[in-house]
XYZ file of C-alpha atoms in Angstrom:
282
model
C 64.040 181.043 80.877
C 63.523 181.148 83.952
C 60.823 183.158 84.130
C 59.187 180.981 82.006
C 59.303 177.808 83.507
C 58.391 179.230 86.969
C 55.172 180.779 85.198
C 54.582 177.592 84.190
C 54.690 175.863 87.571
C 52.035 178.161 89.003
C 49.551 177.427 86.034
C 46.579 175.231 87.318
C 46.909 171.950 85.721
C 43.708 172.604 83.703
C 45.326 175.656 82.161
C 48.301 173.727 80.849
C 48.465 172.774 77.203
C 48.868 168.808 77.380
C 48.853 167.504 73.661
C 47.711 168.044 70.113
C 44.349 166.387 69.767
C 44.822 165.039 66.144
C 46.748 162.841 68.760
C 50.368 162.795 66.586
C 53.849 162.976 67.788
C 55.030 166.136 66.874
C 59.010 167.349 67.204
C 57.980 170.398 69.652
C 56.208 167.964 72.419
C 54.464 170.084 75.305
C 54.361 170.186 78.401
C 51.873 168.759 81.296
C 53.299 169.768 84.610
C 51.652 170.340 87.676
C 54.361 170.983 89.999
C 57.734 170.636 90.304
C 59.834 169.741 93.840
C 63.222 168.614 94.631
C 64.581 166.271 96.989
C 67.701 167.979 97.493
C 69.995 170.619 95.989
C 72.105 169.573 92.440
C 75.535 170.196 91.633
C 75.745 172.770 88.696
C 78.937 171.826 87.658
C 79.225 171.584 84.149
C 82.868 169.573 83.871
C 82.818 166.270 83.445
C 79.554 166.434 82.401
C 78.963 164.107 78.994
C 76.255 165.422 76.587
C 72.925 163.589 75.832
C 73.481 160.195 74.885
C 77.367 160.230 75.443
C 78.781 156.994 75.819
C 79.834 156.061 79.221
C 83.755 155.171 79.212
C 84.648 155.266 75.343
C 87.779 157.188 76.007
C 88.391 160.791 75.287
C 84.813 162.997 75.272
C 85.286 164.601 72.149
C 85.722 161.013 70.366
C 82.650 160.424 68.694
C 81.375 156.987 68.608
C 81.742 155.202 65.558
C 78.027 153.815 65.525
C 78.283 152.062 61.805
C 80.531 149.416 63.768
C 78.660 149.554 67.036
C 77.999 145.312 67.508
C 78.776 145.515 71.525
C 76.638 146.756 74.417
C 77.019 150.219 75.127
C 75.799 152.052 78.501
C 75.001 155.644 77.452
C 74.639 158.711 80.267
C 71.081 159.576 79.923
C 68.557 160.499 82.162
C 66.627 158.011 83.916
C 63.126 157.948 85.533
C 60.700 156.089 87.753
C 57.027 156.601 87.686
C 54.011 155.800 90.173
C 50.507 155.540 90.236
C 49.994 156.692 93.494
C 52.327 154.632 95.703
C 52.853 151.880 92.978
C 55.690 151.798 90.634
C 54.543 151.490 87.141
C 57.434 152.420 85.265
C 61.445 152.425 86.395
C 64.122 153.025 84.267
C 67.189 152.923 86.405
C 70.185 151.346 86.799
C 70.607 151.254 90.539
C 68.697 150.251 93.528
C 66.068 148.085 94.250
C 64.739 148.445 90.702
C 67.752 148.388 88.756
C 67.518 147.226 85.098
C 70.560 146.771 82.077
C 70.016 149.875 80.070
C 72.764 148.988 77.294
C 71.776 149.580 74.228
C 73.003 147.912 71.077
C 73.231 148.069 67.331
C 70.189 147.506 65.526
C 71.703 144.922 63.482
C 72.595 143.258 66.812
C 69.012 143.401 68.493
C 66.864 140.470 66.178
C 69.147 137.978 67.796
C 67.888 139.418 71.543
C 64.011 139.770 70.581
C 61.500 137.818 70.010
C 58.168 138.535 68.973
C 55.533 140.537 70.709
C 58.659 142.542 72.810
C 59.068 145.977 72.937
C 62.113 147.786 71.615
C 63.463 151.581 72.544
C 64.793 152.938 69.593
C 67.644 155.641 70.124
C 69.815 157.757 67.055
C 73.448 158.208 68.410
C 74.747 161.127 65.927
C 76.294 164.288 65.655
C 72.955 165.981 65.103
C 70.295 167.006 66.982
C 68.343 163.708 68.545
C 64.704 162.902 68.123
C 62.641 161.405 71.433
C 63.472 157.892 71.710
C 61.494 155.679 69.291
C 59.680 152.543 70.568
C 58.342 149.844 68.374
C 56.756 146.188 68.439
C 59.128 143.733 67.425
C 57.036 141.232 65.198
C 59.571 138.787 64.296
C 62.265 138.292 60.845
C 63.879 141.638 61.442
C 60.166 143.593 61.264
C 58.670 146.200 64.054
C 55.728 148.118 64.193
C 55.528 151.182 64.905
C 53.790 154.654 65.088
C 56.295 156.973 62.629
C 55.023 160.218 61.497
C 51.233 159.815 61.927
C 51.211 156.022 60.471
C 51.092 152.829 61.868
C 53.430 150.877 60.201
C 55.682 148.455 59.405
C 59.490 148.661 58.890
C 62.654 146.271 58.472
C 64.488 146.986 62.260
C 67.524 147.436 59.679
C 66.111 150.308 57.236
C 63.967 152.032 60.109
C 64.620 155.892 60.200
C 64.048 156.180 63.969
C 67.665 155.184 65.259
C 70.767 153.533 65.008
C 71.112 152.048 68.388
C 68.261 150.080 70.310
C 67.226 147.859 73.499
C 64.549 145.810 74.528
C 62.886 147.385 77.418
C 59.771 144.911 78.034
C 60.266 145.319 82.206
C 60.469 149.154 82.076
C 56.737 149.382 82.248
C 55.073 147.072 85.335
C 52.159 146.126 83.919
C 51.407 142.614 83.385
C 52.274 141.763 79.727
C 49.694 140.076 77.200
C 51.024 136.962 75.690
C 53.316 137.324 73.251
C 50.595 136.523 69.898
C 48.103 138.910 71.468
C 50.991 141.884 71.375
C 51.775 140.872 67.731
C 48.089 140.839 66.966
C 47.327 143.756 68.605
C 50.178 146.190 66.457
C 48.915 144.210 63.279
C 45.180 145.032 63.880
C 45.848 148.686 63.652
C 48.744 148.593 60.736
C 47.793 151.387 57.876
C 45.836 153.997 60.433
C 46.803 158.077 59.586
C 46.303 160.722 61.567
C 43.066 161.254 62.909
C 41.767 157.425 63.003
C 45.301 157.412 65.461
C 44.614 157.393 69.193
C 47.864 157.284 70.448
C 50.099 160.902 71.077
C 53.325 159.356 70.368
C 55.261 156.028 69.588
C 55.741 154.828 73.088
C 52.295 154.753 74.192
C 51.106 152.793 70.794
C 53.961 149.842 71.484
C 53.225 149.664 75.781
C 49.035 149.470 74.875
C 50.230 146.315 72.423
C 51.989 144.914 74.956
C 49.891 145.953 77.977
C 46.111 146.272 76.732
C 45.585 148.971 78.947
C 43.628 152.008 77.937
C 45.643 154.673 79.980
C 48.223 154.487 77.258
C 45.424 155.846 74.628
C 44.719 159.907 74.327
C 41.771 160.468 76.825
C 41.667 157.044 77.705
C 41.904 157.413 81.773
C 39.620 155.911 83.798
C 37.417 158.297 85.680
C 38.158 158.351 89.531
C 35.377 158.333 92.023
C 33.488 161.017 92.441
C 35.501 163.609 94.764
C 38.992 162.187 93.726
C 41.714 162.067 91.313
C 44.049 160.003 89.880
C 48.057 161.004 90.920
C 51.084 159.889 88.848
C 54.598 161.302 89.892
C 57.215 161.148 87.565
C 61.039 160.885 89.420
C 63.544 162.132 87.037
C 67.111 160.686 88.658
C 69.756 163.036 88.320
C 72.347 161.317 90.230
C 72.351 159.205 93.510
C 70.083 160.266 96.030
C 68.988 163.368 93.737
C 65.226 163.335 92.590
C 62.839 165.634 90.756
C 59.360 164.919 91.077
C 56.343 166.104 88.892
C 53.047 165.288 89.263
C 50.651 164.549 86.458
C 46.831 163.008 86.290
C 47.012 161.211 83.527
C 49.609 158.268 81.937
C 49.293 160.059 78.506
C 50.736 163.657 80.365
C 53.110 162.094 82.202
C 54.975 159.965 79.296
C 54.815 162.853 76.891
C 57.024 165.242 79.471
C 59.195 162.162 79.929
C 59.576 162.299 76.408
C 60.199 165.640 76.316
C 63.187 165.386 79.289
C 64.715 162.575 77.701
C 64.931 164.651 74.204
C 66.020 167.637 75.584
C 69.714 165.714 77.157
C 70.813 165.258 81.020
C 73.021 168.625 81.370
C 70.047 170.952 80.115
C 67.473 168.894 82.439
C 69.650 169.770 85.440
C 69.746 173.402 84.474
C 66.260 173.579 83.741
C 65.103 171.953 87.093
C 67.673 174.378 88.643
C 66.049 177.745 87.326
C 62.742 176.299 88.785
C 64.233 175.730 91.819
C 65.212 179.198 92.068
C 69.078 178.539 92.202
C 70.422 180.725 89.299
């Protein structure tokens, strides 16, 4: 494992597989990493490290969360991120510091009371089985969402959507100026029914974010061409603990989102181990 990760970090960016050309999100997401480097050394003591999406302050660490009765907000132990285009912060999912936000999640049955049409939702699955990547959707009102799911843009009831049993409103995570709510819903509705090779987004997050912000960078291959002799730089900062950050560099927002989702799906403890291997600490 260590050798494999070390080999990846020494590849040229152009040699890395960065996605499925069909534009469909798959269970096995590919890495689009240019470089890894660490700001500080990591503590790899696993004692007290909850697993992915475990609930902070929920009692015994072995006690499962009864999500089917969940109506109150929960705070999860999850990997936190911020992202930059050059020096400009374009994404923030952190619970402390100047960019801090509320990362609480709620049962899907409680979400409609917190939503309005045009909102972005992130849906998560809490359960004993392996969790999929977070699923994003556009809320269009009356308990309905429009989302990219299994290679199709479709409309589903939020209460019956297979993507998750808890969720949250994530309008503020991306720092771009949003479109008015009517245009967000129009963008989502206008693509209903598209399938596989008609779709130009690689995952549910890119589609939902495009609907809200209208940025072509969210589309596969939509990155604007930089001026001659320059290349756009994106940086994903992975916040593992206070003042402990790993940074990954990309040449497109599409690849940054894909890697962020891969890390989110792998779980916080595994991320700490893998990044330690990259840094040569094991």
